[in-house]
Amino acid sequence: MIKCFGITFSIHPLFTIVLILSIATGYMMEALTLFSIVLIHELGHVAAIRVFGWRLKVVRLLPFGGVAEVEESGNVPAWEELVVAIAGPAQHIWMIGFAWGMKVCGVFDPAWWDYFIEANLMLGLFNLLPILPLDGGRMMQCAVSYFLPFHQTIRVSIALSLILSAVVVGVAIHEIAAGRIQLSIAVVGVFLLVSNWYAWRQVPFHFLRFLAVRGERGTTFIHAGTLAQPIVVAKHRTIEQILKLLKRERYHLVYVVNESGKIQGVLPEQRLLYAFFYEKKQGSAVSELFM
């Protein structure tokens, strides 16, 4: 790990292998160019993170971009996360414009500027694919969170990422079989596939992180004033089942009804969170909170 300007950077082993192979095969300049582009891309994310005051843990550099790991998990507005995700690919726009200007002015070798522009286009467009942890995947997850409960948002976004990762691997294998070598794409596709398979197994952990900070988010909603979205459940539904219906961008009041449809009580979401974490009633029926 390298620490610079208060930011901890970590170079992923896959990126290290790519850089070493590039240098060993005589493509040192291309390798340094790729590293510089990825670094600037990630600094775009860092700048947005600093603007919003998020707590940055580490920046992991990958061959196709990077991953900025933060403390925040579902307790910030989705639009902030969307801006942070866009801030990375946005850097490729000015870099391409700069390279085109330098080429037109005849500064340095035009062939190198062509490579610089091509590398920016490839990295920028690849990062916009709706696959986690790519920026496009994070944008997709933010958009889905406006329509689906957060627990379902996690499952849907990771499932879609798994499918599209498999498609990337399949396309790369087809290209290799056709004699058009695309080994690098295959390696990245496998990396994304494995990453999302691991993320799928970690869905309960991601959901618990969301619930752990949900109380703070709910307090923010209340202080700012908000229209509550009702959740209507039968009295036998468990507290854990009801919490899986929480939406990221909504504050909820839970209406508990009996078999005849009569409302037995109304609970703010904080009451269920308290029962989940402090009273250890995850599997208890919500009706028990009235006893």
PDB file of C-alpha atoms in Angstrom:
ATOM      1  CA  MET A   1       0.000   0.000   0.000  1.00  0.00           C
ATOM      2  CA  ILE A   2       1.103   3.564  -0.741  1.00  0.00           C
ATOM      3  CA  LYS A   3      -0.076   6.625   1.173  1.00  0.00           C
ATOM      4  CA  CYS A   4      -0.037   9.996  -0.606  1.00  0.00           C
ATOM      5  CA  PHE A   5      -1.772  13.256   0.353  1.00  0.00           C
ATOM      6  CA  GLY A   6      -3.652  11.433   3.070  1.00  0.00           C
ATOM      7  CA  ILE A   7      -4.984   8.823   0.607  1.00  0.00           C
ATOM      8  CA  THR A   8      -4.097   5.139   0.893  1.00  0.00           C
ATOM      9  CA  PHE A   9      -3.620   3.481  -2.501  1.00  0.00           C
ATOM     10  CA  SER A  10      -3.489  -0.267  -3.038  1.00  0.00           C
ATOM     11  CA  ILE A  11      -2.497  -1.797  -6.387  1.00  0.00           C
ATOM     12  CA  HIS A  12      -4.438  -4.987  -7.086  1.00  0.00           C
ATOM     13  CA  PRO A  13      -2.235  -8.040  -7.916  1.00  0.00           C
ATOM     14  CA  LEU A  14      -3.991  -8.339 -11.291  1.00  0.00           C
ATOM     15  CA  PHE A  15      -2.945  -4.794 -12.201  1.00  0.00           C
ATOM     16  CA  THR A  16       0.598  -5.512 -11.002  1.00  0.00           C
ATOM     17  CA  ILE A  17       0.773  -8.544 -13.307  1.00  0.00           C
ATOM     18  CA  VAL A  18      -0.468  -6.466 -16.270  1.00  0.00           C
ATOM     19  CA  LEU A  19       2.152  -3.783 -15.619  1.00  0.00           C
ATOM     20  CA  ILE A  20       4.997  -6.305 -15.231  1.00  0.00           C
ATOM     21  CA  LEU A  21       4.054  -8.171 -18.422  1.00  0.00           C
ATOM     22  CA  SER A  22       3.791  -4.881 -20.333  1.00  0.00           C
ATOM     23  CA  ILE A  23       7.230  -3.769 -19.231  1.00  0.00           C
ATOM     24  CA  ALA A  24       8.722  -7.232 -19.880  1.00  0.00           C
ATOM     25  CA  THR A  25       7.380  -7.272 -23.438  1.00  0.00           C
ATOM     26  CA  GLY A  26       8.702  -3.807 -24.261  1.00  0.00           C
ATOM     27  CA  TYR A  27       5.541  -1.805 -23.643  1.00  0.00           C
ATOM     28  CA  MET A  28       6.801   0.214 -20.693  1.00  0.00           C
ATOM     29  CA  MET A  29       5.484   3.540 -22.020  1.00  0.00           C
ATOM     30  CA  GLU A  30       2.043   2.011 -22.641  1.00  0.00           C
ATOM     31  CA  ALA A  31       2.037   0.510 -19.134  1.00  0.00           C
ATOM     32  CA  LEU A  32       2.892   3.849 -17.509  1.00  0.00           C
ATOM     33  CA  THR A  33       0.233   5.548 -19.623  1.00  0.00           C
ATOM     34  CA  LEU A  34      -2.379   3.010 -18.530  1.00  0.00           C
ATOM     35  CA  PHE A  35      -1.373   3.443 -14.887  1.00  0.00           C
ATOM     36  CA  SER A  36      -1.640   7.239 -15.182  1.00  0.00           C
ATOM     37  CA  ILE A  37      -5.100   7.063 -16.773  1.00  0.00           C
ATOM     38  CA  VAL A  38      -6.394   4.683 -14.099  1.00  0.00           C
ATOM     39  CA  LEU A  39      -4.938   6.888 -11.353  1.00  0.00           C
ATOM     40  CA  ILE A  40      -6.551  10.062 -12.730  1.00  0.00           C
ATOM     41  CA  HIS A  41      -9.842   8.189 -13.146  1.00  0.00           C
ATOM     42  CA  GLU A  42      -9.775   7.186  -9.501  1.00  0.00           C
ATOM     43  CA  LEU A  43      -8.744  10.647  -8.310  1.00  0.00           C
ATOM     44  CA  GLY A  44     -11.999  11.855  -9.884  1.00  0.00           C
ATOM     45  CA  HIS A  45     -13.871   9.576  -7.488  1.00  0.00           C
ATOM     46  CA  VAL A  46     -11.720  10.744  -4.581  1.00  0.00           C
ATOM     47  CA  ALA A  47     -12.432  14.411  -5.339  1.00  0.00           C
ATOM     48  CA  ALA A  48     -16.199  13.777  -5.304  1.00  0.00           C
ATOM     49  CA  ILE A  49     -15.892  11.738  -2.103  1.00  0.00           C
ATOM     50  CA  ARG A  50     -14.031  14.589  -0.408  1.00  0.00           C
ATOM     51  CA  VAL A  51     -16.667  17.122  -1.561  1.00  0.00           C
ATOM     52  CA  PHE A  52     -19.424  15.090   0.113  1.00  0.00           C
ATOM     53  CA  GLY A  53     -17.345  14.484   3.238  1.00  0.00           C
ATOM     54  CA  TRP A  54     -17.391  10.701   2.978  1.00  0.00           C
ATOM     55  CA  ARG A  55     -14.889   8.662   4.979  1.00  0.00           C
ATOM     56  CA  LEU A  56     -12.406   7.156   2.522  1.00  0.00           C
ATOM     57  CA  LYS A  57     -10.637   3.973   3.625  1.00  0.00           C
ATOM     58  CA  VAL A  58      -8.520   2.900   0.657  1.00  0.00           C
ATOM     59  CA  VAL A  59      -8.341   3.252  -3.130  1.00  0.00           C
ATOM     60  CA  ARG A  60      -7.685  -0.038  -4.923  1.00  0.00           C
ATOM     61  CA  LEU A  61      -6.270   0.338  -8.441  1.00  0.00           C
ATOM     62  CA  LEU A  62      -7.378  -2.247 -11.006  1.00  0.00           C
ATOM     63  CA  PRO A  63      -6.515  -2.654 -14.728  1.00  0.00           C
ATOM     64  CA  PHE A  64      -9.919  -1.250 -15.759  1.00  0.00           C
ATOM     65  CA  GLY A  65     -10.195   1.486 -13.126  1.00  0.00           C
ATOM     66  CA  GLY A  66     -10.355   1.227  -9.392  1.00  0.00           C
ATOM     67  CA  VAL A  67     -12.521   0.842  -6.324  1.00  0.00           C
ATOM     68  CA  ALA A  68     -12.698   3.542  -3.664  1.00  0.00           C
ATOM     69  CA  GLU A  69     -13.711   1.843  -0.424  1.00  0.00           C
ATOM     70  CA  VAL A  70     -15.649   4.112   1.931  1.00  0.00           C
ATOM     71  CA  GLU A  71     -17.249   3.766   5.350  1.00  0.00           C
ATOM     72  CA  GLU A  72     -20.653   4.830   4.040  1.00  0.00           C
ATOM     73  CA  SER A  73     -23.022   2.030   3.021  1.00  0.00           C
ATOM     74  CA  GLY A  74     -26.571   3.024   2.230  1.00  0.00           C
ATOM     75  CA  ASN A  75     -26.659   5.921   4.701  1.00  0.00           C
ATOM     76  CA  VAL A  76     -25.968   8.597   2.073  1.00  0.00           C
ATOM     77  CA  PRO A  77     -28.383   9.839  -0.608  1.00  0.00           C
ATOM     78  CA  ALA A  78     -28.336   7.752  -3.771  1.00  0.00           C
ATOM     79  CA  TRP A  79     -27.742  10.885  -5.853  1.00  0.00           C
ATOM     80  CA  GLU A  80     -24.453  11.478  -3.997  1.00  0.00           C
ATOM     81  CA  GLU A  81     -23.311   7.948  -4.775  1.00  0.00           C
ATOM     82  CA  LEU A  82     -24.363   8.482  -8.382  1.00  0.00           C
ATOM     83  CA  VAL A  83     -22.245  11.654  -8.633  1.00  0.00           C
ATOM     84  CA  VAL A  84     -19.249   9.841  -7.105  1.00  0.00           C
ATOM     85  CA  ALA A  85     -19.631   7.024  -9.640  1.00  0.00           C
ATOM     86  CA  ILE A  86     -19.863   9.438 -12.589  1.00  0.00           C
ATOM     87  CA  ALA A  87     -16.845  11.458 -11.402  1.00  0.00           C
ATOM     88  CA  GLY A  88     -14.451   8.686 -12.516  1.00  0.00           C
ATOM     89  CA  PRO A  89     -15.544   8.226 -16.150  1.00  0.00           C
ATOM     90  CA  ALA A  90     -15.934  12.012 -16.465  1.00  0.00           C
ATOM     91  CA  GLN A  91     -12.141  12.358 -16.235  1.00  0.00           C
ATOM     92  CA  HIS A  92     -11.744  10.564 -19.563  1.00  0.00           C
ATOM     93  CA  ILE A  93     -13.635  13.351 -21.338  1.00  0.00           C
ATOM     94  CA  TRP A  94     -11.131  16.094 -20.516  1.00  0.00           C
ATOM     95  CA  MET A  95      -8.173  13.734 -20.988  1.00  0.00           C
ATOM     96  CA  ILE A  96      -9.349  12.872 -24.514  1.00  0.00           C
ATOM     97  CA  GLY A  97      -9.900  16.574 -25.260  1.00  0.00           C
ATOM     98  CA  PHE A  98      -6.445  17.417 -23.952  1.00  0.00           C
ATOM     99  CA  ALA A  99      -4.796  14.657 -26.008  1.00  0.00           C
ATOM    100  CA  TRP A 100      -6.619  15.730 -29.162  1.00  0.00           C
ATOM    101  CA  GLY A 101      -5.469  19.325 -28.634  1.00  0.00           C
ATOM    102  CA  MET A 102      -1.853  18.252 -28.125  1.00  0.00           C
ATOM    103  CA  LYS A 103      -1.973  16.098 -31.260  1.00  0.00           C
ATOM    104  CA  VAL A 104      -3.389  18.958 -33.335  1.00  0.00           C
ATOM    105  CA  CYS A 105      -0.684  21.289 -32.023  1.00  0.00           C
ATOM    106  CA  GLY A 106       1.993  18.771 -32.991  1.00  0.00           C
ATOM    107  CA  VAL A 107       3.253  18.292 -29.434  1.00  0.00           C
ATOM    108  CA  PHE A 108       5.101  14.967 -29.047  1.00  0.00           C
ATOM    109  CA  ASP A 109       4.464  11.858 -31.173  1.00  0.00           C
ATOM    110  CA  PRO A 110       0.947  11.763 -32.742  1.00  0.00           C
ATOM    111  CA  ALA A 111       0.934   7.943 -32.516  1.00  0.00           C
ATOM    112  CA  TRP A 112       1.305   8.147 -28.732  1.00  0.00           C
ATOM    113  CA  TRP A 113      -1.618  10.581 -28.463  1.00  0.00           C
ATOM    114  CA  ASP A 114      -3.681   8.166 -30.584  1.00  0.00           C
ATOM    115  CA  TYR A 115      -2.892   5.401 -28.099  1.00  0.00           C
ATOM    116  CA  PHE A 116      -3.723   7.730 -25.192  1.00  0.00           C
ATOM    117  CA  ILE A 117      -7.112   8.575 -26.720  1.00  0.00           C
ATOM    118  CA  GLU A 118      -7.867   4.932 -27.524  1.00  0.00           C
ATOM    119  CA  ALA A 119      -6.948   3.802 -24.004  1.00  0.00           C
ATOM    120  CA  ASN A 120      -9.200   6.480 -22.487  1.00  0.00           C
ATOM    121  CA  LEU A 121     -12.111   5.476 -24.718  1.00  0.00           C
ATOM    122  CA  MET A 122     -11.729   1.794 -23.887  1.00  0.00           C
ATOM    123  CA  LEU A 123     -11.395   2.326 -20.129  1.00  0.00           C
ATOM    124  CA  GLY A 124     -14.160   4.925 -19.994  1.00  0.00           C
ATOM    125  CA  LEU A 125     -16.675   2.883 -21.995  1.00  0.00           C
ATOM    126  CA  PHE A 126     -15.789  -0.381 -20.255  1.00  0.00           C
ATOM    127  CA  ASN A 127     -16.364   1.239 -16.857  1.00  0.00           C
ATOM    128  CA  LEU A 128     -19.865   2.255 -17.936  1.00  0.00           C
ATOM    129  CA  LEU A 129     -20.963  -1.376 -18.305  1.00  0.00           C
ATOM    130  CA  PRO A 130     -23.722  -2.141 -15.739  1.00  0.00           C
ATOM    131  CA  ILE A 131     -21.537  -4.621 -13.873  1.00  0.00           C
ATOM    132  CA  LEU A 132     -20.423  -4.265 -10.263  1.00  0.00           C
ATOM    133  CA  PRO A 133     -17.930  -3.040  -9.106  1.00  0.00           C
ATOM    134  CA  LEU A 134     -17.593  -0.975 -12.308  1.00  0.00           C
ATOM    135  CA  ASP A 135     -18.927   2.578 -12.229  1.00  0.00           C
ATOM    136  CA  GLY A 136     -21.774   1.591 -14.541  1.00  0.00           C
ATOM    137  CA  GLY A 137     -22.743  -1.124 -12.061  1.00  0.00           C
ATOM    138  CA  ARG A 138     -22.819   1.378  -9.213  1.00  0.00           C
ATOM    139  CA  MET A 139     -24.959   3.742 -11.285  1.00  0.00           C
ATOM    140  CA  MET A 140     -27.317   0.875 -12.076  1.00  0.00           C
ATOM    141  CA  GLN A 141     -27.568  -0.048  -8.390  1.00  0.00           C
ATOM    142  CA  CYS A 142     -28.347   3.557  -7.418  1.00  0.00           C
ATOM    143  CA  ALA A 143     -31.110   3.740 -10.039  1.00  0.00           C
ATOM    144  CA  VAL A 144     -32.642   0.420  -8.950  1.00  0.00           C
ATOM    145  CA  SER A 145     -32.654   1.533  -5.279  1.00  0.00           C
ATOM    146  CA  TYR A 146     -35.270   4.206  -6.107  1.00  0.00           C
ATOM    147  CA  PHE A 147     -37.759   1.505  -7.135  1.00  0.00           C
ATOM    148  CA  LEU A 148     -36.964  -1.611  -5.098  1.00  0.00           C
ATOM    149  CA  PRO A 149     -36.337  -2.294  -1.393  1.00  0.00           C
ATOM    150  CA  PHE A 150     -32.624  -2.139  -0.578  1.00  0.00           C
ATOM    151  CA  HIS A 151     -32.298  -5.876   0.125  1.00  0.00           C
ATOM    152  CA  GLN A 152     -33.834  -6.676  -3.256  1.00  0.00           C
ATOM    153  CA  THR A 153     -31.707  -3.964  -4.880  1.00  0.00           C
ATOM    154  CA  ILE A 154     -28.537  -5.713  -3.713  1.00  0.00           C
ATOM    155  CA  ARG A 155     -29.699  -9.101  -4.981  1.00  0.00           C
ATOM    156  CA  VAL A 156     -30.912  -7.810  -8.357  1.00  0.00           C
ATOM    157  CA  SER A 157     -27.809  -5.704  -9.075  1.00  0.00           C
ATOM    158  CA  ILE A 158     -25.397  -8.506  -8.151  1.00  0.00           C
ATOM    159  CA  ALA A 159     -27.410 -11.122 -10.085  1.00  0.00           C
ATOM    160  CA  LEU A 160     -27.393  -8.908 -13.185  1.00  0.00           C
ATOM    161  CA  SER A 161     -23.665  -8.311 -12.719  1.00  0.00           C
ATOM    162  CA  LEU A 162     -23.061 -12.064 -12.546  1.00  0.00           C
ATOM    163  CA  ILE A 163     -24.959 -12.630 -15.790  1.00  0.00           C
ATOM    164  CA  LEU A 164     -23.206  -9.822 -17.665  1.00  0.00           C
ATOM    165  CA  SER A 165     -19.796 -10.895 -16.338  1.00  0.00           C
ATOM    166  CA  ALA A 166     -20.455 -14.355 -17.762  1.00  0.00           C
ATOM    167  CA  VAL A 167     -21.412 -12.709 -21.075  1.00  0.00           C
ATOM    168  CA  VAL A 168     -18.087 -10.821 -21.128  1.00  0.00           C
ATOM    169  CA  VAL A 169     -16.204 -14.088 -20.542  1.00  0.00           C
ATOM    170  CA  GLY A 170     -18.260 -15.825 -23.236  1.00  0.00           C
ATOM    171  CA  VAL A 171     -17.562 -13.085 -25.783  1.00  0.00           C
ATOM    172  CA  ALA A 172     -13.837 -13.212 -24.988  1.00  0.00           C
ATOM    173  CA  ILE A 173     -13.773 -17.021 -25.411  1.00  0.00           C
ATOM    174  CA  HIS A 174     -15.561 -16.677 -28.744  1.00  0.00           C
ATOM    175  CA  GLU A 175     -12.992 -14.110 -29.895  1.00  0.00           C
ATOM    176  CA  ILE A 176     -10.118 -16.371 -28.850  1.00  0.00           C
ATOM    177  CA  ALA A 177     -11.680 -19.335 -30.682  1.00  0.00           C
ATOM    178  CA  ALA A 178     -12.060 -17.182 -33.799  1.00  0.00           C
ATOM    179  CA  GLY A 179      -8.365 -16.333 -33.694  1.00  0.00           C
ATOM    180  CA  ARG A 180      -8.842 -12.798 -32.445  1.00  0.00           C
ATOM    181  CA  ILE A 181      -6.851 -12.847 -29.206  1.00  0.00           C
ATOM    182  CA  GLN A 182      -8.765 -11.160 -26.403  1.00  0.00           C
ATOM    183  CA  LEU A 183      -7.080 -12.793 -23.430  1.00  0.00           C
ATOM    184  CA  SER A 184      -7.048  -9.579 -21.396  1.00  0.00           C
ATOM    185  CA  ILE A 185     -10.815  -9.227 -21.719  1.00  0.00           C
ATOM    186  CA  ALA A 186     -11.246 -12.846 -20.650  1.00  0.00           C
ATOM    187  CA  VAL A 187      -9.081 -12.291 -17.559  1.00  0.00           C
ATOM    188  CA  VAL A 188     -11.012  -9.156 -16.566  1.00  0.00           C
ATOM    189  CA  GLY A 189     -14.318 -10.959 -17.213  1.00  0.00           C
ATOM    190  CA  VAL A 190     -13.300 -13.839 -14.951  1.00  0.00           C
ATOM    191  CA  PHE A 191     -12.219 -11.342 -12.288  1.00  0.00           C
ATOM    192  CA  LEU A 192     -15.634  -9.624 -12.430  1.00  0.00           C
ATOM    193  CA  LEU A 193     -17.418 -12.978 -12.356  1.00  0.00           C
ATOM    194  CA  VAL A 194     -15.516 -14.153  -9.275  1.00  0.00           C
ATOM    195  CA  SER A 195     -15.939 -10.772  -7.555  1.00  0.00           C
ATOM    196  CA  ASN A 196     -19.699 -10.837  -8.035  1.00  0.00           C
ATOM    197  CA  TRP A 197     -19.974 -14.461  -6.968  1.00  0.00           C
ATOM    198  CA  TYR A 198     -18.225 -13.509  -3.747  1.00  0.00           C
ATOM    199  CA  ALA A 199     -20.492 -10.438  -3.419  1.00  0.00           C
ATOM    200  CA  TRP A 200     -23.562 -12.673  -3.851  1.00  0.00           C
ATOM    201  CA  ARG A 201     -22.438 -14.782  -0.915  1.00  0.00           C
ATOM    202  CA  GLN A 202     -21.933 -11.584   1.091  1.00  0.00           C
ATOM    203  CA  VAL A 203     -25.461 -10.218   0.521  1.00  0.00           C
ATOM    204  CA  PRO A 204     -26.493 -10.788   4.188  1.00  0.00           C
ATOM    205  CA  PHE A 205     -23.403  -8.862   5.337  1.00  0.00           C
ATOM    206  CA  HIS A 206     -24.105  -5.945   2.973  1.00  0.00           C
ATOM    207  CA  PHE A 207     -27.704  -5.833   4.191  1.00  0.00           C
ATOM    208  CA  LEU A 208     -26.628  -5.815   7.839  1.00  0.00           C
ATOM    209  CA  ARG A 209     -24.314  -2.868   7.112  1.00  0.00           C
ATOM    210  CA  PHE A 210     -27.260  -1.045   5.589  1.00  0.00           C
ATOM    211  CA  LEU A 211     -29.436  -1.742   8.637  1.00  0.00           C
ATOM    212  CA  ALA A 212     -26.634  -0.766  11.038  1.00  0.00           C
ATOM    213  CA  VAL A 213     -26.645   2.817   9.711  1.00  0.00           C
ATOM    214  CA  ARG A 214     -30.342   2.971   8.866  1.00  0.00           C
ATOM    215  CA  GLY A 215     -31.185   4.558  12.224  1.00  0.00           C
ATOM    216  CA  GLU A 216     -28.902   7.492  11.414  1.00  0.00           C
ATOM    217  CA  ARG A 217     -30.461   7.827   7.952  1.00  0.00           C
ATOM    218  CA  GLY A 218     -33.968   7.719   9.445  1.00  0.00           C
ATOM    219  CA  THR A 219     -33.082  10.524  11.855  1.00  0.00           C
ATOM    220  CA  THR A 220     -31.875  12.597   8.899  1.00  0.00           C
ATOM    221  CA  PHE A 221     -35.200  12.051   7.132  1.00  0.00           C
ATOM    222  CA  ILE A 222     -37.133  13.163  10.215  1.00  0.00           C
ATOM    223  CA  HIS A 223     -35.054  16.284  10.866  1.00  0.00           C
ATOM    224  CA  ALA A 224     -35.353  17.357   7.221  1.00  0.00           C
ATOM    225  CA  GLY A 225     -39.061  16.571   7.091  1.00  0.00           C
ATOM    226  CA  THR A 226     -40.270  13.913   4.681  1.00  0.00           C
ATOM    227  CA  LEU A 227     -43.336  12.111   3.374  1.00  0.00           C
ATOM    228  CA  ALA A 228     -43.382   8.665   4.963  1.00  0.00           C
ATOM    229  CA  GLN A 229     -44.053   5.651   2.769  1.00  0.00           C
ATOM    230  CA  PRO A 230     -46.275   3.063   4.463  1.00  0.00           C
ATOM    231  CA  ILE A 231     -45.478  -0.638   4.662  1.00  0.00           C
ATOM    232  CA  VAL A 232     -48.568  -2.776   5.325  1.00  0.00           C
ATOM    233  CA  VAL A 233     -47.902  -6.221   6.829  1.00  0.00           C
ATOM    234  CA  ALA A 234     -49.770  -9.009   8.547  1.00  0.00           C
ATOM    235  CA  LYS A 235     -49.162  -9.415  12.264  1.00  0.00           C
ATOM    236  CA  HIS A 236     -47.378 -12.755  11.798  1.00  0.00           C
ATOM    237  CA  ARG A 237     -44.619 -11.290   9.568  1.00  0.00           C
ATOM    238  CA  THR A 238     -41.216 -11.386  11.241  1.00  0.00           C
ATOM    239  CA  ILE A 239     -39.184  -8.290  11.988  1.00  0.00           C
ATOM    240  CA  GLU A 240     -36.400  -9.438   9.653  1.00  0.00           C
ATOM    241  CA  GLN A 241     -38.878  -9.938   6.796  1.00  0.00           C
ATOM    242  CA  ILE A 242     -40.283  -6.440   7.268  1.00  0.00           C
ATOM    243  CA  LEU A 243     -36.851  -4.790   7.388  1.00  0.00           C
ATOM    244  CA  LYS A 244     -36.123  -6.361   4.009  1.00  0.00           C
ATOM    245  CA  LEU A 245     -38.881  -4.102   2.618  1.00  0.00           C
ATOM    246  CA  LEU A 246     -37.098  -0.862   3.546  1.00  0.00           C
ATOM    247  CA  LYS A 247     -36.211   1.407   0.643  1.00  0.00           C
ATOM    248  CA  ARG A 248     -32.998   3.373   0.664  1.00  0.00           C
ATOM    249  CA  GLU A 249     -34.539   6.735  -0.274  1.00  0.00           C
ATOM    250  CA  ARG A 250     -37.739   6.457   1.778  1.00  0.00           C
ATOM    251  CA  TYR A 251     -38.720   6.727   5.430  1.00  0.00           C
ATOM    252  CA  HIS A 252     -41.280   4.104   6.443  1.00  0.00           C
ATOM    253  CA  LEU A 253     -44.141   3.688   8.872  1.00  0.00           C
ATOM    254  CA  VAL A 254     -45.151   0.056   9.327  1.00  0.00           C
ATOM    255  CA  TYR A 255     -48.901  -0.633   9.537  1.00  0.00           C
ATOM    256  CA  VAL A 256     -49.679  -3.962  11.216  1.00  0.00           C
ATOM    257  CA  VAL A 257     -53.090  -5.403  10.332  1.00  0.00           C
ATOM    258  CA  ASN A 258     -54.972  -8.519  11.430  1.00  0.00           C
ATOM    259  CA  GLU A 259     -56.876 -11.061   9.336  1.00  0.00           C
ATOM    260  CA  SER A 260     -59.909  -8.782   9.011  1.00  0.00           C
ATOM    261  CA  GLY A 261     -57.772  -5.882   7.790  1.00  0.00           C
ATOM    262  CA  LYS A 262     -58.074  -3.890  11.004  1.00  0.00           C
ATOM    263  CA  ILE A 263     -54.981  -1.846  11.894  1.00  0.00           C
ATOM    264  CA  GLN A 264     -53.522  -3.122  15.161  1.00  0.00           C
ATOM    265  CA  GLY A 265     -50.762  -0.569  15.352  1.00  0.00           C
ATOM    266  CA  VAL A 266     -48.342   1.691  13.524  1.00  0.00           C
ATOM    267  CA  LEU A 267     -44.602   1.434  14.094  1.00  0.00           C
ATOM    268  CA  PRO A 268     -41.804   3.752  12.938  1.00  0.00           C
ATOM    269  CA  GLU A 269     -38.967   1.870  11.289  1.00  0.00           C
ATOM    270  CA  GLN A 270     -36.615   2.740  14.177  1.00  0.00           C
ATOM    271  CA  ARG A 271     -38.715   0.573  16.504  1.00  0.00           C
ATOM    272  CA  LEU A 272     -38.101  -2.476  14.322  1.00  0.00           C
ATOM    273  CA  LEU A 273     -34.397  -1.710  14.060  1.00  0.00           C
ATOM    274  CA  TYR A 274     -34.172  -1.499  17.847  1.00  0.00           C
ATOM    275  CA  ALA A 275     -35.927  -4.867  18.180  1.00  0.00           C
ATOM    276  CA  PHE A 276     -33.620  -6.373  15.553  1.00  0.00           C
ATOM    277  CA  PHE A 277     -30.290  -5.227  17.003  1.00  0.00           C
ATOM    278  CA  TYR A 278     -30.883  -4.734  20.724  1.00  0.00           C
ATOM    279  CA  GLU A 279     -33.767  -7.025  21.638  1.00  0.00           C
ATOM    280  CA  LYS A 280     -32.544  -9.823  19.329  1.00  0.00           C
ATOM    281  CA  LYS A 281     -36.047 -10.425  17.923  1.00  0.00           C
ATOM    282  CA  GLN A 282     -35.057 -10.935  14.287  1.00  0.00           C
ATOM    283  CA  GLY A 283     -37.316 -13.978  13.865  1.00  0.00           C
ATOM    284  CA  SER A 284     -40.136 -12.753  16.108  1.00  0.00           C
ATOM    285  CA  ALA A 285     -43.549 -11.789  14.754  1.00  0.00           C
ATOM    286  CA  VAL A 286     -44.091  -8.028  14.601  1.00  0.00           C
ATOM    287  CA  SER A 287     -47.224  -8.432  16.762  1.00  0.00           C
ATOM    288  CA  GLU A 288     -44.956  -9.257  19.709  1.00  0.00           C
ATOM    289  CA  LEU A 289     -43.830  -5.620  19.809  1.00  0.00           C
ATOM    290  CA  PHE A 290     -47.320  -4.665  21.004  1.00  0.00           C
ATOM    291  CA  MET A 291     -47.324  -7.140  23.901  1.00  0.00           C
TER     292      MET A 291
END
